[in-house]
Tab-separated table of C-alpha atoms and ligand atoms in Angstrom:
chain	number	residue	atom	x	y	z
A	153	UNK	CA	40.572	-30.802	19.952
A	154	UNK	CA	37.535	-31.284	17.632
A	155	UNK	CA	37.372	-29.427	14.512
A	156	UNK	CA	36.091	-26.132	14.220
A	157	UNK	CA	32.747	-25.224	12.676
A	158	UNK	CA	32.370	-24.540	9.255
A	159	UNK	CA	32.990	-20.297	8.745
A	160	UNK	CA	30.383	-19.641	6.362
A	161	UNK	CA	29.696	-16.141	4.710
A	162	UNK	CA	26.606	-14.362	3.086
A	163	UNK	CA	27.071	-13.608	-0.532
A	164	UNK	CA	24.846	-9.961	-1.136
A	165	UNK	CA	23.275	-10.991	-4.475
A	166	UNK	CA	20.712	-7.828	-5.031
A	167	UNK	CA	21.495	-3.943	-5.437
A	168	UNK	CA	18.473	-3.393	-3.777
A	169	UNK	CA	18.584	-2.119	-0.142
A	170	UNK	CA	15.864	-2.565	2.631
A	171	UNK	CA	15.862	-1.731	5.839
A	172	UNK	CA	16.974	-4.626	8.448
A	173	UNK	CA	13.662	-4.730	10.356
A	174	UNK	CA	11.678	-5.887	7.088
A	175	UNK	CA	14.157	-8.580	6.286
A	176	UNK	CA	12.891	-12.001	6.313
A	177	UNK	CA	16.069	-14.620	7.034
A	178	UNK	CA	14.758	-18.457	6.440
A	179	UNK	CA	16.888	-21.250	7.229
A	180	UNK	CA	16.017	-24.819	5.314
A	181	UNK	CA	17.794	-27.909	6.579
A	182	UNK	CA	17.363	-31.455	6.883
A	183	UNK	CA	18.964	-32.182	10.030
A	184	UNK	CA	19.108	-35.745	10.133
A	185	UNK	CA	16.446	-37.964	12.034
A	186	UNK	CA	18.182	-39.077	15.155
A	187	UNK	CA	16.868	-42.361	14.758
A	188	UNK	CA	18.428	-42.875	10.983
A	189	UNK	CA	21.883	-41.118	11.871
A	190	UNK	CA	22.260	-44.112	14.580
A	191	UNK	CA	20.036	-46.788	12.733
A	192	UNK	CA	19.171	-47.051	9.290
A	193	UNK	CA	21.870	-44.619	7.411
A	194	UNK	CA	25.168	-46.292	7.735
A	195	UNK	CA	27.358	-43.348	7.917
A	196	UNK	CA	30.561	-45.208	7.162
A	197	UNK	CA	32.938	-42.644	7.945
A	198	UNK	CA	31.194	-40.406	10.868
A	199	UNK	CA	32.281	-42.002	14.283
A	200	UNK	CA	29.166	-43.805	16.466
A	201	UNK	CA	29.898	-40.652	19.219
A	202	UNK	CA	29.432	-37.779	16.699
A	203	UNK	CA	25.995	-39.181	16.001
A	204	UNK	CA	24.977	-39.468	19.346
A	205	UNK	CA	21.863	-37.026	20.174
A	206	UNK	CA	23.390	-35.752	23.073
A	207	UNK	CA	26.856	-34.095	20.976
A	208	UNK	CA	24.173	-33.496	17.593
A	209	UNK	CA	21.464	-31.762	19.836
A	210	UNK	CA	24.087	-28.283	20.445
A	211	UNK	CA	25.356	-28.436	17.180
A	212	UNK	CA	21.790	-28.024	15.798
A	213	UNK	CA	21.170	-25.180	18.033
A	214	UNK	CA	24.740	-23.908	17.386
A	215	UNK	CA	23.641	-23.633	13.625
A	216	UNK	CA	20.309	-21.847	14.245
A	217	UNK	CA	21.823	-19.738	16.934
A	218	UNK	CA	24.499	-18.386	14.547
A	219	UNK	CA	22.474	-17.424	11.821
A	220	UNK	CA	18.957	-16.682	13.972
A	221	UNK	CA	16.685	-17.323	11.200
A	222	UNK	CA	13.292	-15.717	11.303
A	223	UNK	CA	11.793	-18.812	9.865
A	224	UNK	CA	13.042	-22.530	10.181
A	225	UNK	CA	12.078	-25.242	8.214
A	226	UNK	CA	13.218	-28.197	9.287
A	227	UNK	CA	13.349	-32.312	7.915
A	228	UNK	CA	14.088	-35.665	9.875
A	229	UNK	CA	12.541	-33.735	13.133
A	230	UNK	CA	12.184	-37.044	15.636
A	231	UNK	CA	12.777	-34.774	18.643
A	232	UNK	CA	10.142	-31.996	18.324
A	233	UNK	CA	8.308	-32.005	21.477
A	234	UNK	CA	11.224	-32.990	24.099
A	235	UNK	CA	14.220	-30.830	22.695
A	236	UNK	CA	13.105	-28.396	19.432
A	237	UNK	CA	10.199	-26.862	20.788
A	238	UNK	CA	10.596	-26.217	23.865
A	239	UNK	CA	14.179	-24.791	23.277
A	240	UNK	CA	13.192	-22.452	20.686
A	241	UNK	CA	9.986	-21.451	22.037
A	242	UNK	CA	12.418	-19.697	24.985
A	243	UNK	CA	14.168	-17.926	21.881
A	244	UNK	CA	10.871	-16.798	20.940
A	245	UNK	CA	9.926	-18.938	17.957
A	246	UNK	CA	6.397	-20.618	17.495
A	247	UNK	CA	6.389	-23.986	15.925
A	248	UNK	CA	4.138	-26.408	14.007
A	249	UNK	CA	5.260	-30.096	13.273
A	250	UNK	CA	3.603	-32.848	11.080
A	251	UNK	CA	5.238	-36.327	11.424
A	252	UNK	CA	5.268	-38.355	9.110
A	253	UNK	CA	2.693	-41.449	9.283
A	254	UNK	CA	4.914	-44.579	8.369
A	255	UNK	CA	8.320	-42.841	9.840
A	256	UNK	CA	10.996	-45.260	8.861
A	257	UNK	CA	12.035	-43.909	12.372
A	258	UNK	CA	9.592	-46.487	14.036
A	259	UNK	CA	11.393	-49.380	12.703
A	260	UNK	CA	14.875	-48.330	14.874
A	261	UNK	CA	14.977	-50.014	18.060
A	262	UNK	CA	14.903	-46.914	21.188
A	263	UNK	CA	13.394	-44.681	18.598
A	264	UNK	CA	11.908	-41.128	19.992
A	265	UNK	CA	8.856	-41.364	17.879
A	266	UNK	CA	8.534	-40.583	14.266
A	267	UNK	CA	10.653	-37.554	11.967
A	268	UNK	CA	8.230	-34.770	9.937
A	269	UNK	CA	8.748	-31.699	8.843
A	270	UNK	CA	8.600	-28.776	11.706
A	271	UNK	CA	8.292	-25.373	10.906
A	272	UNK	CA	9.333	-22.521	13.162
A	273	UNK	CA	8.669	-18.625	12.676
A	274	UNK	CA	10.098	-15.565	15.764
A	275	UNK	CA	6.982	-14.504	16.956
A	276	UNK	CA	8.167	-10.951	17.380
A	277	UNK	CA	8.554	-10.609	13.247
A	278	UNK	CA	5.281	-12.077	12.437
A	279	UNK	CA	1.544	-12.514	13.448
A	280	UNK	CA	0.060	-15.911	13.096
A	281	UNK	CA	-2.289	-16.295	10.405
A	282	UNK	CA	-2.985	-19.959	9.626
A	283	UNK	CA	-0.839	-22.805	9.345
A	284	UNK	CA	-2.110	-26.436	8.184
A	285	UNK	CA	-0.460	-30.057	7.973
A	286	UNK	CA	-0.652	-32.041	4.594
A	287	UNK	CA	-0.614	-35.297	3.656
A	288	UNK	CA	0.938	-35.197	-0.216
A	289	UNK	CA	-0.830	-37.123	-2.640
A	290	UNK	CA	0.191	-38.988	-5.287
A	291	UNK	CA	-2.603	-39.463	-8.410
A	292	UNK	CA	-5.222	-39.144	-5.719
A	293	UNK	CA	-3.261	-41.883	-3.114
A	294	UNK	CA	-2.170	-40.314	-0.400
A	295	UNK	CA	1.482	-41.127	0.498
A	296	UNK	CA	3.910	-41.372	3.404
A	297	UNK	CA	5.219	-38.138	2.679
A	298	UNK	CA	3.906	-34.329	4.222
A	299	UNK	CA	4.417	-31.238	4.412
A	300	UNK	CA	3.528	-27.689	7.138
A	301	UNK	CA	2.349	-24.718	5.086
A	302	UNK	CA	1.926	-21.596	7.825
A	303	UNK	CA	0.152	-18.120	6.466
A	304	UNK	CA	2.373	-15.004	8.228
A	305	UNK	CA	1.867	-11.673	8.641
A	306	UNK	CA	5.077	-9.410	8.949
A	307	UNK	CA	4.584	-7.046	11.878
A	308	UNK	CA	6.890	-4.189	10.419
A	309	UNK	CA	5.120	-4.389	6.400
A	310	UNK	CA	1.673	-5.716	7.432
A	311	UNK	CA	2.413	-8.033	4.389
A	312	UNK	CA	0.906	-11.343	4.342
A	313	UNK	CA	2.739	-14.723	2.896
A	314	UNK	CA	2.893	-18.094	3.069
A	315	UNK	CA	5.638	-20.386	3.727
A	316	UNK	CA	5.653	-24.249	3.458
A	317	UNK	CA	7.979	-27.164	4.124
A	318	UNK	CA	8.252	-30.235	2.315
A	319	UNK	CA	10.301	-33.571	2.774
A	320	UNK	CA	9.761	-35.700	-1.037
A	321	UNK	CA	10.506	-39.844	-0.953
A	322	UNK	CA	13.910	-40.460	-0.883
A	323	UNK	CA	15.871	-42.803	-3.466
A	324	UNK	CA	16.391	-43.553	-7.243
A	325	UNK	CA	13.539	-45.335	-9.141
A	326	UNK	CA	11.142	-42.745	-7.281
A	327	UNK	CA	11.381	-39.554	-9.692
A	328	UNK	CA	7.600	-40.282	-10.648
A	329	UNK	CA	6.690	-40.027	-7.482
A	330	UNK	CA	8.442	-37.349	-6.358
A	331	UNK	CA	6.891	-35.429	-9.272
A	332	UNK	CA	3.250	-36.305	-8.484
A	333	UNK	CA	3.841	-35.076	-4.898
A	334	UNK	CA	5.473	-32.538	-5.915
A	335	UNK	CA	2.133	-31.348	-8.050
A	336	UNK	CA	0.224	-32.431	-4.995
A	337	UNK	CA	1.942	-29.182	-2.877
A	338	UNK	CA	1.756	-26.881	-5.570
A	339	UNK	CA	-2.043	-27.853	-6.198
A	340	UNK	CA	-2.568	-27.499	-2.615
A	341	UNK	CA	-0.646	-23.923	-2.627
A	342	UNK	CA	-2.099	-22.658	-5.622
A	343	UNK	CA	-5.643	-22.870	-3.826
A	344	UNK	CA	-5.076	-21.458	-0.809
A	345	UNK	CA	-2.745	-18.301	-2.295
A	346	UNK	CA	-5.698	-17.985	-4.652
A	347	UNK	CA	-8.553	-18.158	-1.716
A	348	UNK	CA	-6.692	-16.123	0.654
A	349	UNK	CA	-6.491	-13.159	-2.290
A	350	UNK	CA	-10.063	-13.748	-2.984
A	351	UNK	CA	-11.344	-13.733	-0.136
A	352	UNK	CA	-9.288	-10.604	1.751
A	353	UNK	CA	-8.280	-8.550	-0.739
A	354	UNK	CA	-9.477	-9.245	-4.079
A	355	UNK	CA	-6.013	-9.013	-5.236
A	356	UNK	CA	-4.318	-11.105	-8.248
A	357	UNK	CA	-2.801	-14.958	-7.218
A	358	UNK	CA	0.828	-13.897	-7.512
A	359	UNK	CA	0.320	-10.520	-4.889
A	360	UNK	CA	0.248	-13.678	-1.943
A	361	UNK	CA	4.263	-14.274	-1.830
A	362	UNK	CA	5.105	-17.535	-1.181
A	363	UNK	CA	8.602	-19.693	0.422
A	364	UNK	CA	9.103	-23.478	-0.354
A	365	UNK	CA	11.580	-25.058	1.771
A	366	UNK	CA	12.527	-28.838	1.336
A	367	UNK	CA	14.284	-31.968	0.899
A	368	UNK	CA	13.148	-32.797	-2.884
A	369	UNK	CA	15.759	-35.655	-2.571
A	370	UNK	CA	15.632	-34.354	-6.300
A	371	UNK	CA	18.489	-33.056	-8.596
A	372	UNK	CA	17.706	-30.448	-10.973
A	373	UNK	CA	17.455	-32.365	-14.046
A	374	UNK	CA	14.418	-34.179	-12.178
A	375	UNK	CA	11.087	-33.788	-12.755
A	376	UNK	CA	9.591	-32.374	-9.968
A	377	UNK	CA	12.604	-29.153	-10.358
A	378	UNK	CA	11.209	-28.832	-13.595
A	379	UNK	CA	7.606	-28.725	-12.182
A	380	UNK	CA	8.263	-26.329	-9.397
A	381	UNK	CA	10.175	-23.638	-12.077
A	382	UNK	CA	7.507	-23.781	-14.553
A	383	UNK	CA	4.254	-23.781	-12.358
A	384	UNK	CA	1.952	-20.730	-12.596
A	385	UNK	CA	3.047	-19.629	-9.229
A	386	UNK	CA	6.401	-17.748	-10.632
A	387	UNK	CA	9.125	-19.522	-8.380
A	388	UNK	CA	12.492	-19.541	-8.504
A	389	UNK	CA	15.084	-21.104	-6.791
A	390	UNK	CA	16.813	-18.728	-4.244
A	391	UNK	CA	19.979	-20.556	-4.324
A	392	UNK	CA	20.905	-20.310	-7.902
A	393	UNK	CA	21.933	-16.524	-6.775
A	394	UNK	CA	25.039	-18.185	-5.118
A	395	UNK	CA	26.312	-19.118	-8.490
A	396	UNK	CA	28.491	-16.980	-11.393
A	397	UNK	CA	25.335	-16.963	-13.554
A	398	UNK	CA	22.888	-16.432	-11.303
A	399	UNK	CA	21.264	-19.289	-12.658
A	400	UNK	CA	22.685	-22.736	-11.627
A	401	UNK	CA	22.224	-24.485	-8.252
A	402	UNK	CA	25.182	-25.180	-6.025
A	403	UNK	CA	27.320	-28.226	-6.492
A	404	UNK	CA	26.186	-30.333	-3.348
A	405	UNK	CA	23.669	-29.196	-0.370
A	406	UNK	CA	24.288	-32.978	0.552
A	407	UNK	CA	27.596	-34.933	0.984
A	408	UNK	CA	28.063	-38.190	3.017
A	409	UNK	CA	29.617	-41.914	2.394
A	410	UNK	CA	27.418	-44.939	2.651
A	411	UNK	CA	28.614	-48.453	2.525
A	412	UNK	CA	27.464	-48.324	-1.418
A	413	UNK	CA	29.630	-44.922	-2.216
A	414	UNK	CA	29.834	-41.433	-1.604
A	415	UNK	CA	26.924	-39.084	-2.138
A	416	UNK	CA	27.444	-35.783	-3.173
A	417	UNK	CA	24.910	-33.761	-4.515
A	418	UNK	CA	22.111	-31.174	-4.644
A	419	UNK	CA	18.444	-31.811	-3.236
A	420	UNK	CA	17.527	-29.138	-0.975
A	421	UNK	CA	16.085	-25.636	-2.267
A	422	UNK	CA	14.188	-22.623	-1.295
A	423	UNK	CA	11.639	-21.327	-3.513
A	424	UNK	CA	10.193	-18.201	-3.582
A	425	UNK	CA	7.724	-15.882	-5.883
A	426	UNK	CA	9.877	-14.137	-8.400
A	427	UNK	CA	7.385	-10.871	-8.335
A	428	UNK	CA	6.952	-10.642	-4.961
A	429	UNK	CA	10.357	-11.218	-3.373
A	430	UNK	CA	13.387	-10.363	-3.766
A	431	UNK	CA	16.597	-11.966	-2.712
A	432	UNK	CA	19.159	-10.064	-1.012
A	433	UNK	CA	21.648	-12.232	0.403
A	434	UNK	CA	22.835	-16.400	0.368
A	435	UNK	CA	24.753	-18.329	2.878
A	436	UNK	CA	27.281	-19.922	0.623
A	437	UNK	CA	28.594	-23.315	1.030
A	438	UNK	CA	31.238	-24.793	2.654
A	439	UNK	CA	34.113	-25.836	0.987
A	440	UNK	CA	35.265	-29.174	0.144
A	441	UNK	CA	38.034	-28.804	1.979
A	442	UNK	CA	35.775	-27.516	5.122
A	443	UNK	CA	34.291	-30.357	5.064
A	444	UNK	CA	36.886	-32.621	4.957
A	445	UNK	CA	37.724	-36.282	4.000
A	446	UNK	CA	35.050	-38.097	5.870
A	447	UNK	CA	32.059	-35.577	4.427
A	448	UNK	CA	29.100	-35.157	6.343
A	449	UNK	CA	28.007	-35.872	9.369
A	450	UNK	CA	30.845	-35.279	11.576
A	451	UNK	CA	32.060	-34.020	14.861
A	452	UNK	CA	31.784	-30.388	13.276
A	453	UNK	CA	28.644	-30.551	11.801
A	454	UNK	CA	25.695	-32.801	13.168
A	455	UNK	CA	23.960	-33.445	9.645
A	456	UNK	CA	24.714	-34.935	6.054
A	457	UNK	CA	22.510	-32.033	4.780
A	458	UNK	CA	24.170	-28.327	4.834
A	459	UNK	CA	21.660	-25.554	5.611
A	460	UNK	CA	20.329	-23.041	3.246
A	461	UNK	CA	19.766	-19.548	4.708
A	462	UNK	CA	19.062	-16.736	2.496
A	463	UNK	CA	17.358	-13.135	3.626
A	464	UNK	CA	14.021	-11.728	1.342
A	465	UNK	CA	12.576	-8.843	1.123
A	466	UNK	CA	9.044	-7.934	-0.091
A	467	UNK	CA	9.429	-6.206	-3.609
A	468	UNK	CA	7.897	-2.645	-4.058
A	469	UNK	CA	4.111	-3.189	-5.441
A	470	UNK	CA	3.653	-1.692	-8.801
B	618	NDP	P1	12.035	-42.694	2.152
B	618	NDP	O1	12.458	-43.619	1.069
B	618	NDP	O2	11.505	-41.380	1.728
B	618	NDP	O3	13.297	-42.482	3.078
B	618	NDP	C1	13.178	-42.351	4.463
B	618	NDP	C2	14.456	-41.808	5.000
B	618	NDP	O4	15.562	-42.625	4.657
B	618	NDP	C3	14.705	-40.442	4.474
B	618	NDP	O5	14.749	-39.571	5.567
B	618	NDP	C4	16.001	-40.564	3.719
B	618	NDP	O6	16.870	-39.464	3.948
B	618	NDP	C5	16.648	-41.801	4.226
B	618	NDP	N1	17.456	-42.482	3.190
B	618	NDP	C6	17.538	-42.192	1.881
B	618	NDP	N2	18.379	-43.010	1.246
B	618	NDP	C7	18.850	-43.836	2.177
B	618	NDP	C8	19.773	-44.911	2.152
B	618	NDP	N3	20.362	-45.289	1.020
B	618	NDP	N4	20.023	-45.552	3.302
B	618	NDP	C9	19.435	-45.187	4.443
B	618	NDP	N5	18.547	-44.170	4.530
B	618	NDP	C10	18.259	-43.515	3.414
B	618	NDP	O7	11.057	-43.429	3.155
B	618	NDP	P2	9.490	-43.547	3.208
B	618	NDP	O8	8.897	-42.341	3.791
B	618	NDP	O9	8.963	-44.034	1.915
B	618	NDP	O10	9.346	-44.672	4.296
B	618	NDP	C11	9.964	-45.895	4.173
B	618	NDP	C12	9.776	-46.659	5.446
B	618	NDP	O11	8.495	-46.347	6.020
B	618	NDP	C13	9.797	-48.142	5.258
B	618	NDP	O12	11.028	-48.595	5.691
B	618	NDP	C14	8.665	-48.640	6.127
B	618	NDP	O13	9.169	-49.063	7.348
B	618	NDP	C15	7.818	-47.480	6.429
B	618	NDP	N6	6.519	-47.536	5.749
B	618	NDP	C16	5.540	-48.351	6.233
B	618	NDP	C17	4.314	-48.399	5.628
B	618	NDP	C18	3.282	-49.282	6.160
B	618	NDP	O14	2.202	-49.388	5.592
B	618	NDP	N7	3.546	-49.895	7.277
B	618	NDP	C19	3.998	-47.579	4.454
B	618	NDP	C20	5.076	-46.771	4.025
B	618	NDP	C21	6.280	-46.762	4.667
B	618	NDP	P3	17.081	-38.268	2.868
B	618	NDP	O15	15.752	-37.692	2.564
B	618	NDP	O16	18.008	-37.371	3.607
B	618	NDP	O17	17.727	-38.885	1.660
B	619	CA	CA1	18.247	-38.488	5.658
């Protein structure tokens, strides 16, 4: 008698229609670092046996399995090579990981090596391109924090884009550096969208689309938001669909109790090039209610992040 999963439903956001084989699904989610969930995060109110890896490990796979994302970028990933990869490369997915180089994983006693950012694409959507691991920066330093940036091509368009995954330093008093790592990434993207048009097609920056997936472990009045909306690269935030306005984030895409208080709040987004892509559908959240007294994690859900899954399409070219 556990509790059921969350029954989440896709919000169509766009008037546009596309057929279903060019349809590009991506799934971002920070799903928790087995080694924090049982060491370092003091989940007050989520029982010791919901956190083991051995319940968490099918609920993860539960998730991806019921919305089959065509890309998955993932945060906390401490069990890439023994459990993630292997299982999804038999659904047909290709991964990269990067792990971090200081994982605060290492310090927990029976830890299964350090968490990164992994990033997963189905192999029968896309041709592999390119994909490269980075190190962020901060004012030329380089930091404990990374992210996977992977060139595509989509087998039913030919169209080429890039997609990246980022996991920014956790915790107040860090907002400065969040920002300067946050530059770091879009300095690094800005190059490569730039060479790549250069170099194979002669075409304008903005005609490589780009996806940003990641933990900014910012909220939107940070910073590094601010950064990321008004950078040359034309991004928005796919999320803000979700809302009345169409232009504010969601209440929470995090929500758990620590011994100092409960957390709930917004610091995961996908970004995406506003003339290039088009959004045509959001998961929405669960409610409150869903999620019930003792937030996140539980024995329903295996992580104190929610997943953001939203479907693109590549816009006409003018
Ligand atoms: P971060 O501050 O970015 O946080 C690491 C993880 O802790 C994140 O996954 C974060 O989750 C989680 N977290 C956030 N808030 C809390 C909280 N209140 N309680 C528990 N966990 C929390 O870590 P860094 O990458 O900067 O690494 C810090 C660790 O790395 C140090 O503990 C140290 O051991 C090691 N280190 C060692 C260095 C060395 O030279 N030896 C250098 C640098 C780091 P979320 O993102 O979901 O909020
Ligand atoms: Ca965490």
């Amino acid at each position: 008698d556990r509790p059921p999963r969350f029954h989440r439903k896709f919000t169509h956001v766009s008037d546009g229609s596309s057929a279903p084989s060019s349809t590009i699904r991506v799934m971002q989610w920070n799903i928790l670092a087995q080694a924090l969930g049982e060491g370092l995060d003091s989940f007050v109110r989520c029982p010791l046996e919901a956190l083991s890896w051995s319940h968490r490990k099918y609920l993860i796979l539960e998730e991806i399995l019921t919305y089959r994302p065509h890309i998955l970028c993932l945060q906390e990933v401490d069990h890439y090579y023994d459990t993630l990869q292997p299982v999804l490369a038999g659904l047909g997915y290709s991964g990269n990981f990067c792990p971090k180089p200081w994982s605060p994983c290492l310090d927990v006693e029976g830890n299964n090596g350090p968490d990164g950012c992994a990033l997963f694409f189905d192999q029968s959507r896309f041709e592999f391109l390119d994909s490269m691991n980075l190190r962020l920066s901060a004012m030329r330093i380089p930091t404990n924090q990374v992210a996977v940036v992977t060139m595509l091509r989509c087998r039913s368009t030919g169209r080429c884009f890039c997609i990246a995954v980022t996991h920014l330093k956790a915790r107040s008093g860090w907002e400065w550096l969040r920002s300067a790592q946050g530059s770091d990434l879009l300095r690094h993207l800005q190059n490569l969208v730039q060479r790549q048009a250069g170099s194979q097609t002669g075409a304008p920056t903005s005609d490589i689309p780009l996806v940003i997936c990641g933990d900014f472990n910012a909220v939107p009045s940070e910073e590094v938001y601010r950064r990321f909306t008004a950078s040359p690269l034309g991004l928005d935030s796919a999320y803000k669909k979700l809302s009345q306005d169409g232009l504010t984030e969601p209440e929470y895409t995090t929500w758990k109790i620590r011994p100092t208080g409960e957390c709930c709040t917004t610091l995961d987004y996908i970004w995406y090039t506003q003339d290039s892509l088009r959004v045509d559908a959001v998961l929405d959240m669960p409610t409150e209610e869903q999620i019930g007294p003792d937030r996140l994690p539980s024995f329903s859900y295996p992580s104190d992040h929610l997943s953001l899954v939203c479907d693109f399409n590549f816009k006409e070219k003018e």
